[in-house]
Short mmCIF file of C-alpha atoms and ligand atoms in Angstrom, two decimals:
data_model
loop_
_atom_site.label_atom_id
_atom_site.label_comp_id
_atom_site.label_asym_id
_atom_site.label_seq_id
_atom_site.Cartn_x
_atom_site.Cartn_y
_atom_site.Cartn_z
CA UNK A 211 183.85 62.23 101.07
CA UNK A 212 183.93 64.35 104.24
CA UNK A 213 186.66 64.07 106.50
CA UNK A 214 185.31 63.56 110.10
CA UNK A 215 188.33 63.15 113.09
CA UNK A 216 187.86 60.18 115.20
CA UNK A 217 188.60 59.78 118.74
CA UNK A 218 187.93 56.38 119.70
CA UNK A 219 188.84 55.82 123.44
CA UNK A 220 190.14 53.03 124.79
CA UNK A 221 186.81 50.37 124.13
CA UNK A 222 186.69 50.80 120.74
CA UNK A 223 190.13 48.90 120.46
CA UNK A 224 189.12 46.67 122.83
CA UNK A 225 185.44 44.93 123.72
CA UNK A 226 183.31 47.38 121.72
CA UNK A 227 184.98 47.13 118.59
CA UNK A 228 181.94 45.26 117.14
CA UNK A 229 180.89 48.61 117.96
CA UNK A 230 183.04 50.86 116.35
CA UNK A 231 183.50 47.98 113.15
CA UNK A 232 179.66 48.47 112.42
CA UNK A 233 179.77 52.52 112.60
CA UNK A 234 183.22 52.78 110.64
CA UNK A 235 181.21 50.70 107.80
CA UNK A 236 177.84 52.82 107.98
CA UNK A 237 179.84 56.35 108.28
CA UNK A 238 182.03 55.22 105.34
CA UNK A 239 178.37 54.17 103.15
CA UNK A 240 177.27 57.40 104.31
CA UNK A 241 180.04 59.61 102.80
CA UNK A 242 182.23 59.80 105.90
CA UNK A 243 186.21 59.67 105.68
CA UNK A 244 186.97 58.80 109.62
CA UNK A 245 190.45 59.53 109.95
CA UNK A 246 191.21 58.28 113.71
CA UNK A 247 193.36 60.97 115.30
CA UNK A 248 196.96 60.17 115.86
CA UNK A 249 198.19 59.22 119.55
CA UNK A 250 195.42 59.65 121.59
CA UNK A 251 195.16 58.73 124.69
CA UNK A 252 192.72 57.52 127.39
CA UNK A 253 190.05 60.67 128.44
CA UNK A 254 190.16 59.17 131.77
CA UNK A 255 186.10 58.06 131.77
CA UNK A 256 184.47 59.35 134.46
CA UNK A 257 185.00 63.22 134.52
CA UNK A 258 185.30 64.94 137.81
CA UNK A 259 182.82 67.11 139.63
CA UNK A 260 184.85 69.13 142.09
CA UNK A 261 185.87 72.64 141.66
CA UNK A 262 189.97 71.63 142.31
CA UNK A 263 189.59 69.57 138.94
CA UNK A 264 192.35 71.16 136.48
CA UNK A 265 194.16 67.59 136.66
CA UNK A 266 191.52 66.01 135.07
CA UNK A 267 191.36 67.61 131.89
CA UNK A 268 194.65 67.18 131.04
CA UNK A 269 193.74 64.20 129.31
CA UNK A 270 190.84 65.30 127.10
CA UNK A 271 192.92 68.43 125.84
CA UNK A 272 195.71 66.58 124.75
CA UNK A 273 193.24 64.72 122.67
CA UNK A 274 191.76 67.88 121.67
CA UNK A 275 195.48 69.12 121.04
CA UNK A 276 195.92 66.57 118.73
CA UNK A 277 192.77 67.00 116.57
CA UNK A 278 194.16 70.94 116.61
CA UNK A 279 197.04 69.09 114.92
CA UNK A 280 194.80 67.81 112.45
CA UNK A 281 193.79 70.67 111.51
CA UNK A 282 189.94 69.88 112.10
CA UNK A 283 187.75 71.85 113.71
CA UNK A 284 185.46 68.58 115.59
CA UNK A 285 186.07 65.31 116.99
CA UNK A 286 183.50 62.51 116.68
CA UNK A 287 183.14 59.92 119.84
CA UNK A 288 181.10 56.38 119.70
CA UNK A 289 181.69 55.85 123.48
CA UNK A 290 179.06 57.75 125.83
CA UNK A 291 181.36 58.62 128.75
CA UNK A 292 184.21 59.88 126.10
CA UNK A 293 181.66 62.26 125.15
CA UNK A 294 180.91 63.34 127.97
CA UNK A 295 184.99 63.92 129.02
CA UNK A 296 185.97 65.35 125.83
CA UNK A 297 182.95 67.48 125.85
CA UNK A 298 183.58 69.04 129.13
CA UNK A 299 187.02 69.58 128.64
CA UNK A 300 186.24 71.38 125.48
CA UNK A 301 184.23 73.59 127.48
CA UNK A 302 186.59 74.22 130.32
CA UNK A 303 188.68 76.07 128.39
CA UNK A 304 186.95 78.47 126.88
CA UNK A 305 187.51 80.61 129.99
CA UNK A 306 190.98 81.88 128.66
CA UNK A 307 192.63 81.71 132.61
CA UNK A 308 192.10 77.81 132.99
CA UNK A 309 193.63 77.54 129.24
CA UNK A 310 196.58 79.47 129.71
CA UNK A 311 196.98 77.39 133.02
CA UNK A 312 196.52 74.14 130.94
CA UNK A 313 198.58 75.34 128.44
CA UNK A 314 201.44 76.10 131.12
CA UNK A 315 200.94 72.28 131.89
CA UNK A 316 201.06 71.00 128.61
CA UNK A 317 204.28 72.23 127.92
CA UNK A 318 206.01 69.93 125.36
CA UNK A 319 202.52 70.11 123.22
CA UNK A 320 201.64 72.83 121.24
CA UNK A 321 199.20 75.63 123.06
CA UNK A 322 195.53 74.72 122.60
CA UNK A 323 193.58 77.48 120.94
CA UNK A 324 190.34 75.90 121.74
CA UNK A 325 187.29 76.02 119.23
CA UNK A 326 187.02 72.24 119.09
CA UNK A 327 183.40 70.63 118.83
CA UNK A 328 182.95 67.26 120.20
CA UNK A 329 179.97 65.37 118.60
CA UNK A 330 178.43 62.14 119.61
CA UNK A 331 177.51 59.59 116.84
CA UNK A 332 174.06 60.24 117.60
CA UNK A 333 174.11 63.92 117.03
CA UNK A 334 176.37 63.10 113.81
CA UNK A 335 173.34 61.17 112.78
CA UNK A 336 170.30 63.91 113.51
CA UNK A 337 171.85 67.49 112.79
CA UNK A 338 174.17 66.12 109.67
CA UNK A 339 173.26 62.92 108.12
CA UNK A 340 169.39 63.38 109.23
CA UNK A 341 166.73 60.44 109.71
CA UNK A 342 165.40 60.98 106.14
CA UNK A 343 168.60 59.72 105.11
CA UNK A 344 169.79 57.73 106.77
CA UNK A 345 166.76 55.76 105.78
CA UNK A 346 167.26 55.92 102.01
CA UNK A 347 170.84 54.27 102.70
CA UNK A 348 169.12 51.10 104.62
CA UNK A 349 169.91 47.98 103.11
CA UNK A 350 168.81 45.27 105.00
CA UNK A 351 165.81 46.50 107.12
CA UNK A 352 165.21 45.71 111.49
CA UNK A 353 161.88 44.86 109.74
CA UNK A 354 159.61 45.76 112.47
CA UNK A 355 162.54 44.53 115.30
CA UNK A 356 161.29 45.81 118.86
CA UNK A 357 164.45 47.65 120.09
CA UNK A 358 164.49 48.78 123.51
CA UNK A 359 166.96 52.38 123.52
CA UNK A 360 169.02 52.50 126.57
CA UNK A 361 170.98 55.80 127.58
CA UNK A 362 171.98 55.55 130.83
CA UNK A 363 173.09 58.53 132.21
CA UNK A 364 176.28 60.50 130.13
CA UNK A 365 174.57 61.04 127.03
CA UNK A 366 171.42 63.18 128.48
CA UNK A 367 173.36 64.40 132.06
CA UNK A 368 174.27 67.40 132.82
CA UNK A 369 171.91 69.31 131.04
CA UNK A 370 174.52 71.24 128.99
CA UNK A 371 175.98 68.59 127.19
CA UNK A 372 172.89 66.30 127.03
CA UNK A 373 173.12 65.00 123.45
CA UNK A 374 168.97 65.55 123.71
CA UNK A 375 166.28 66.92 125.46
CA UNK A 376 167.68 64.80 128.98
CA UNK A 377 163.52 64.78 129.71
CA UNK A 378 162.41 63.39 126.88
CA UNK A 379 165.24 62.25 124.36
CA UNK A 380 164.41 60.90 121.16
CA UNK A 381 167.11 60.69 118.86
CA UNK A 382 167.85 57.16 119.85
CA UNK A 383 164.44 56.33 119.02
CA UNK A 384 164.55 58.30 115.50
CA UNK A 385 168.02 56.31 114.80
CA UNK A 386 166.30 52.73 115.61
CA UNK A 387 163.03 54.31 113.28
CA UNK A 388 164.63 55.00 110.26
CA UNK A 389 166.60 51.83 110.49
CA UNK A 390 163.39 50.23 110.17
CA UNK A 391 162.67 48.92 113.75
CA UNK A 392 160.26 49.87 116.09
CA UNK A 393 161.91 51.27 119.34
CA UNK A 394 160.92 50.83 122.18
CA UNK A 395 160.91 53.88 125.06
CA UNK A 396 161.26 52.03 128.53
CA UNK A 397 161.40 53.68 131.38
CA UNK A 398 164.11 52.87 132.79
CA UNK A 399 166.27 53.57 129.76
CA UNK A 400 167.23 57.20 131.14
CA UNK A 401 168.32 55.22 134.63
CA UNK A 402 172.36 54.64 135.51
CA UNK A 403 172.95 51.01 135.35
CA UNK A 404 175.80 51.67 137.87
CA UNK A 405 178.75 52.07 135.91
CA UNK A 406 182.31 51.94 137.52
CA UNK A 407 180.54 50.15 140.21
CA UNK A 408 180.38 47.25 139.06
CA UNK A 409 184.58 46.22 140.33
CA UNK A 410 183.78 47.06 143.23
CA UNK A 411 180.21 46.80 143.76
CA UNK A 412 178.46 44.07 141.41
CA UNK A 413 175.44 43.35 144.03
CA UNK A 414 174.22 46.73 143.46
CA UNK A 415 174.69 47.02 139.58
CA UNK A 416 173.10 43.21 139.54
CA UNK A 417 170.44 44.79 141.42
CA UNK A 418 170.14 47.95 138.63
CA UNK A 419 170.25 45.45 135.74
CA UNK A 420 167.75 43.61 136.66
CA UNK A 421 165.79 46.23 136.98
CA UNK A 422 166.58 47.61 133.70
CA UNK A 423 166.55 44.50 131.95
CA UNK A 424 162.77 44.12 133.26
CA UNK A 425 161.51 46.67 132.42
CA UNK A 426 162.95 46.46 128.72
CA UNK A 427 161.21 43.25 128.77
CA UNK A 428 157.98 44.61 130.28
CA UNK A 429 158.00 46.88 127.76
CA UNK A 430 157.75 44.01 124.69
CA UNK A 431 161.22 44.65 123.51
CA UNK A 432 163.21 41.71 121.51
CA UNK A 433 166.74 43.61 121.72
CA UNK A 434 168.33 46.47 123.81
CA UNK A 435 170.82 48.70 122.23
CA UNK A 436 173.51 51.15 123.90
CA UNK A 437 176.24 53.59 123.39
CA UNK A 438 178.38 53.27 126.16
CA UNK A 439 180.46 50.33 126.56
CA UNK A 440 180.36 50.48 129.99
CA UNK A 441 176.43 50.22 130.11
CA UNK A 442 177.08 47.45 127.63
CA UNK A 443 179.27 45.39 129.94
CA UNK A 444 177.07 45.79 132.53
CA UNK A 445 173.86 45.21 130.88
CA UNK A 446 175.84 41.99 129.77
CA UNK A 447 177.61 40.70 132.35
CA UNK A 448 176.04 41.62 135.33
CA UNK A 449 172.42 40.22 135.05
CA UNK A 450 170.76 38.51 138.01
CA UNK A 451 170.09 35.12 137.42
CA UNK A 452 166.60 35.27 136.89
CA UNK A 453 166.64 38.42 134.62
CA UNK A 454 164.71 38.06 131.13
CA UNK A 455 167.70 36.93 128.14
CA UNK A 456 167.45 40.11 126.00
CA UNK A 457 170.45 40.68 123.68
CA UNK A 458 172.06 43.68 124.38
CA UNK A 459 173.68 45.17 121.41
CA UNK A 460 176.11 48.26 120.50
CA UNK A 461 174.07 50.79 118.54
CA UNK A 462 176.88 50.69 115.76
CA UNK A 463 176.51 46.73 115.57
CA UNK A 464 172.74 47.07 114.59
CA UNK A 465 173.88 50.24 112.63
CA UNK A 466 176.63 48.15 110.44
CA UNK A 467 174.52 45.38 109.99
CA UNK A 468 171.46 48.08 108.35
CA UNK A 469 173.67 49.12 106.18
CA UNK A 470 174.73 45.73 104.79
CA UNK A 471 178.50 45.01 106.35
CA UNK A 472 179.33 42.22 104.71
CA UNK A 473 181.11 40.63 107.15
CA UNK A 474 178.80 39.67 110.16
CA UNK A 475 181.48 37.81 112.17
CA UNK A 476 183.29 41.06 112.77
CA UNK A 477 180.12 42.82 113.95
CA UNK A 478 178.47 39.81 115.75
CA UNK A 479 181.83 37.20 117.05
CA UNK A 480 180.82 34.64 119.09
CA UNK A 481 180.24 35.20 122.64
CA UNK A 482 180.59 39.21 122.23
CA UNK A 483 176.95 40.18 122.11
CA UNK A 484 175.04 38.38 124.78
CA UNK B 266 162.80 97.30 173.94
CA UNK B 267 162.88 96.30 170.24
CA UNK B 268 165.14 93.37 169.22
CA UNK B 269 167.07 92.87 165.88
CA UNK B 270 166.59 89.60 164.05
CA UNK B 271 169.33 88.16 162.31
CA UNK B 272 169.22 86.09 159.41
CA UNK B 273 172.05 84.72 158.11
CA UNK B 274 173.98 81.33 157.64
CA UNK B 275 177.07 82.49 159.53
CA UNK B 276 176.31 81.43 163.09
CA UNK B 277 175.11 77.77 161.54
CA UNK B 278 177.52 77.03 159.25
CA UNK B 279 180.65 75.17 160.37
CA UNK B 280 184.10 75.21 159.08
CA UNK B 281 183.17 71.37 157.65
CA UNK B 282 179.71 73.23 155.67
CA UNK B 283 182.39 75.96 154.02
CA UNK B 284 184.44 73.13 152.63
CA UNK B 285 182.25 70.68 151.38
CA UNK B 286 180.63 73.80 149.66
CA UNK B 287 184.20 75.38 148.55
CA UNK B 288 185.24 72.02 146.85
CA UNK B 289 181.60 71.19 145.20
CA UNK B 290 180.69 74.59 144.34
CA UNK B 291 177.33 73.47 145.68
CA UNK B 292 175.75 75.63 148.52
CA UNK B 293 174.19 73.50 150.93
CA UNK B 294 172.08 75.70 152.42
CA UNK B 295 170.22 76.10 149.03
CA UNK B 296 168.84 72.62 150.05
CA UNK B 297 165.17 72.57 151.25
CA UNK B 298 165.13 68.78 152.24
CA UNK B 299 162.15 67.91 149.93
CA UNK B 300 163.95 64.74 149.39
CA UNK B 301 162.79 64.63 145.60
CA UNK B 302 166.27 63.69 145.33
CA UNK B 303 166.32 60.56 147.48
CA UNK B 304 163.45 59.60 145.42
CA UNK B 305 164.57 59.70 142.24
CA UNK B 306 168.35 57.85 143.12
CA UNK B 307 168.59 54.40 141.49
CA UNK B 308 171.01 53.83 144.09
CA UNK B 309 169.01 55.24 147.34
CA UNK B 310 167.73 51.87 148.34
CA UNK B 311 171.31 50.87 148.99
CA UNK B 312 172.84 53.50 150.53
CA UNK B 313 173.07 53.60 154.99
CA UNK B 314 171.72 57.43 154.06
CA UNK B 315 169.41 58.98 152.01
CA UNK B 316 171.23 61.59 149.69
CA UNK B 317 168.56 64.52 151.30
CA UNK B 318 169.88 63.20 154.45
CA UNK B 319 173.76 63.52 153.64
CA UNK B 320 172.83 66.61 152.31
CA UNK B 321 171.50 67.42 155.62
CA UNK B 322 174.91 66.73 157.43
CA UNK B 323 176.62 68.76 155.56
CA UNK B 324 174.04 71.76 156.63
CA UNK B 325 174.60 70.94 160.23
CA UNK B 326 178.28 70.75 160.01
CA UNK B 327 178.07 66.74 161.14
CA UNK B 328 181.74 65.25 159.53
CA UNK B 329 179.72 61.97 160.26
CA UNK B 330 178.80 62.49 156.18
CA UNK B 331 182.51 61.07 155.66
CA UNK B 332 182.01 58.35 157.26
CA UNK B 333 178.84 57.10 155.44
CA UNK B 334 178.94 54.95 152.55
CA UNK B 335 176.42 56.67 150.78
CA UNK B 336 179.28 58.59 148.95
CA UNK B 337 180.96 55.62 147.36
CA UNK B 338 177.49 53.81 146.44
CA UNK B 339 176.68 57.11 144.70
CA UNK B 340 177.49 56.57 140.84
CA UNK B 341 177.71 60.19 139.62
CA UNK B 342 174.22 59.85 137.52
CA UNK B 343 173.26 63.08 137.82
CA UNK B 344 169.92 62.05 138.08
CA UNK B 345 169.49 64.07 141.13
CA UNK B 346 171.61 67.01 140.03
CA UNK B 347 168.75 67.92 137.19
CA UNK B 348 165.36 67.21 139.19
CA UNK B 349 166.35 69.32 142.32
CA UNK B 350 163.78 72.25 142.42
CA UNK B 351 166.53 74.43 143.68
CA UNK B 352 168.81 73.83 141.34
CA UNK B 353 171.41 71.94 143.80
CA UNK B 354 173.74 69.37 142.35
CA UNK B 355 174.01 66.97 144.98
CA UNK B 356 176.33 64.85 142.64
CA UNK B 357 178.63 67.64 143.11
CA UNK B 358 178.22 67.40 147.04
CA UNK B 359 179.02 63.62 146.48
CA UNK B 360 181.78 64.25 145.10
CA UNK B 361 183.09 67.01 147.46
CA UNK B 362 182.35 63.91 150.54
CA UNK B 363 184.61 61.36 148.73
CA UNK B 364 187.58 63.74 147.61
CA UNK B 365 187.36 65.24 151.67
CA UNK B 366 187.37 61.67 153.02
CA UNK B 367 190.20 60.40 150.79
CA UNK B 368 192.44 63.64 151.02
CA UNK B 369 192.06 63.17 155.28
CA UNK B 370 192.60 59.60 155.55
CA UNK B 371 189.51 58.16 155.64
CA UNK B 372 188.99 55.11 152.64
CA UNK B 373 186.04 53.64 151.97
CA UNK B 374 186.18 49.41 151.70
CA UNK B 375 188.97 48.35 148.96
CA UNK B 376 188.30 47.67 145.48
CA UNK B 377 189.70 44.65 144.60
CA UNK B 378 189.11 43.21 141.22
CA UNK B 379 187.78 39.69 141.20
CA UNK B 380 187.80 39.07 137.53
CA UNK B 381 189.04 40.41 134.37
CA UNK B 382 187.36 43.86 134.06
CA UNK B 383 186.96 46.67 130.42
CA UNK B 384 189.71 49.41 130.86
CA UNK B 385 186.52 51.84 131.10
CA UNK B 386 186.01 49.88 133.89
CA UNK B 387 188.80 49.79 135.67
CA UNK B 388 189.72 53.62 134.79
CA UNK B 389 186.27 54.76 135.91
CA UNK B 390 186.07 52.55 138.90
CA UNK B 391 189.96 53.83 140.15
CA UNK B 392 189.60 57.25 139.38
CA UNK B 393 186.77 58.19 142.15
CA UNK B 394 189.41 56.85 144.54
CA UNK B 395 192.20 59.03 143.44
CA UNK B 396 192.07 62.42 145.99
S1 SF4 C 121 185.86 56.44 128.46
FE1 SF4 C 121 186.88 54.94 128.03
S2 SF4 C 121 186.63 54.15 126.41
FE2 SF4 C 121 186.34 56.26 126.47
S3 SF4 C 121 188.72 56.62 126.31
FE3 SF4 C 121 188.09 56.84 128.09
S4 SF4 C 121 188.62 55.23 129.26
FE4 SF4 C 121 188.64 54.80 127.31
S1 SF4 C 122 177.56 52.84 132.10
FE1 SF4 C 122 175.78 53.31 133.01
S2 SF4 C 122 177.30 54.98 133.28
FE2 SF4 C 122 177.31 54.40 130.82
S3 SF4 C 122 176.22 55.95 130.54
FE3 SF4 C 122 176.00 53.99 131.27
S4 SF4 C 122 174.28 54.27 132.66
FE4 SF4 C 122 175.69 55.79 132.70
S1 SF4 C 123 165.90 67.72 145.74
FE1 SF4 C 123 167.18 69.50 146.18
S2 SF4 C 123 166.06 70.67 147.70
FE2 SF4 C 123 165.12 68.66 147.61
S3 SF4 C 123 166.16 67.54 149.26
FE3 SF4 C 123 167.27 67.12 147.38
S4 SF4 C 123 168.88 68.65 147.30
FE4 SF4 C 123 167.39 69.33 148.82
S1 SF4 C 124 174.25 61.25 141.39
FE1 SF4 C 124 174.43 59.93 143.17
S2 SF4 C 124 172.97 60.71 144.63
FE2 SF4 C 124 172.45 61.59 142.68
S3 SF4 C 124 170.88 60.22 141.85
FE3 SF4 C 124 172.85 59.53 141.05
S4 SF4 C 124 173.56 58.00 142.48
FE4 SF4 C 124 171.91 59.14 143.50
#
């Protein structure tokens, strides 16, 4: 078994945790021990994109701070937009000034040192597992399942952190292949369904889903599968009236169920996957 | 008599311009108003101005760009930010607008929550209105 820290953001205990059952029960078949890192705390979602921004990655590197504490040297997200907090965090610091600054901050904690990776499930499941397999583990095949791969905007923007080429990703794809469905690239799965928006704002993320929705549709799909629990809610909850009934699924749900979770109801409970 | 011409930003830039570019790192002058940006937002066709056009306030010094809503209907996709053809995050100059109009005063309509709402919600949603 490999031992693999896990920081699972606030979702994962809370409406995705079909998401995170199904991927705790496919890392484990894959040789994974997850060992959830002790007292984490929110990475504050949406990351900022000012230059005054020290504030805002307090959060992350206390997370960080505590996988330090581990004594691991990476942190695995399932949530897209704790990727993409932790991630840029991790990278903020390398410049030793803003450390030593956070570090001033952080003062009951023990100094950061830095050298923390922060991987994504999907990268987890290209550069280490690999497709091949990941295949040969499969034991109850998509069979031929037209999934439509959704991923919004944090997983492929900025550039520098894009878990893929943020042109033309794939991995998604690769993921639904070797799980034995046939995925289906939309275009608009690279488009932002509107995120944090929607409290404030539901006309216009009704108005994205739709869109969205359509064009998964349009594009022959039977199911559309995401990463981020935000798209997930939105892509849910926030469909016009007349928008085409697609399921829309957690990648880790379709990911536990492959790999034979025995217990459906946790990865499927009624009214959680519309 | 021969003249000197003199090109340079200084005597176009207002104190408004340095700001906006000192808090989003962006320069806005980089900014060639080819409006590939405004055609690529998924958001553009609700916003009262294209984000070429805010960006275009923000070269003329206009404060006018705080009182848009284009800012707030702006979602932070970074679509924008990796098709410009020179190389200029307008996410970042977004950003900049909401952070200047909170920090002087200026708040955009209140978000009220009008049914249970997903912490990443909530958290996301809340922290673009913290200055
Ligand atoms: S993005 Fe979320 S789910 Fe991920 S920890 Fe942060 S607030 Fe929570
Ligand atoms: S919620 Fe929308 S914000 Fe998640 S990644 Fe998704 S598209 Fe972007
Ligand atoms: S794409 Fe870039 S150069 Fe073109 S209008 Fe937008 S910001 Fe200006
Ligand atoms: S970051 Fe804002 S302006 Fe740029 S494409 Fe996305 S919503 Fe439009």
């Amino acid at each position: 078994m490999k031992k693999l820290a896990y920081f699972p953001g606030c979702a994962m205990k809370d409406q995705a945790r079909p998401d995170e059952a199904g991927t705790l029960h496919a890392l484990a078949a894959l040789g994974y021990e997850v060992a959830e890192i002790p007292r984490w705390n929110c990475c504050g979602t949406v990351h900022s994109l000012a230059k005054d921004d020290l504030m805002r990655h307090v959060g992350p590197v206390r997370n960080l701070i505590r996988v330090q504490g581990m004594g691991e040297k990476r942190v695995l997200t399932l949530c897209a937009m704790c990727y993409g907090t932790l991630k840029r965090s991790a990278q903020f610091v390398r410049e030793e000034e803003r450390l030593a600054r956070i570090n001033a901050f952080l003062d009951t904690e023990e100094d950061f040192r830095g050298g923390i990776e922060v991987v994504h499930l999907l990268t987890l499941l290209r550069d280490e597992v690999g497709y091949e397999k990941l295949a040969s583990r499969v034991k109850r095949t998509l069979n031929g399942l037209k999934v439509a791969t959704y991923y919004g905007c944090v997983l492929l923007r900025p550039r520098e952190f894009a878990v893929d080429d943020p042109d033309r990703p794939e991995v998604m794809e690769r993921v639904v292949e070797a799980l034995g469905g046939a995925p289906v690239p939309f275009p608009e799965r690279m488009e932002c369904c509107g995120a944090y928006l929607t409290v404030g704002r539901s006309d216009i993320v009704t108005d994205r889903v739709g869109r969205i929705l359509r064009s998964a549709r349009g594009s022959g799909a039977d199911l559309v599968v995401t990463t981020c629990p935000l798209c997930q809610f939105n892509l849910a909850e926030r469909r016009p009236p007349v928008a085409p009934t697609l399921p829309v699924l957690y990648l880790g749900q379709v990911l536990g169920w492959a790999f034979g979770a025995d217990e459906p109801a946790n990865l499927f409970p009624l009214g959680g996957a519309r | 008599m021969a003249s000197e011409l003199n090109l340079s930003r200084d005597h176009l830039e207002a104190p408004f311009s340095r700001r906006v570019e000192e808090l989003s790192g962006e320069n806005p002058y980089a900014c060639y108003q080819c409006g590939k940006c405004s055609a690529g937002c998924p958001f553009a066709d609700h916003m009262d101005a294209l984000p070429n056009q805010v960006l275009r306030l923000v070269q003329l010094g206009d404060e006018a760009a705080l009182r848009l809503s284009a800012p707030w209907v702006c979602a932070s996709c970074l679509a924008c930010a990796v098709r410009c053809p020179k190389g200029v995050d307008i996410a970042k100059t977004m950003e900049a607008l909401r952070l200047l109009s909170l920090r002087r005063g200026i708040t955009p309509a209140p978000v009220v929550p009008d049914r249970p709402y997903p912490q990443i919600a909530l958290v996301g949603a809340y922290r673009k209105l913290t200055p």
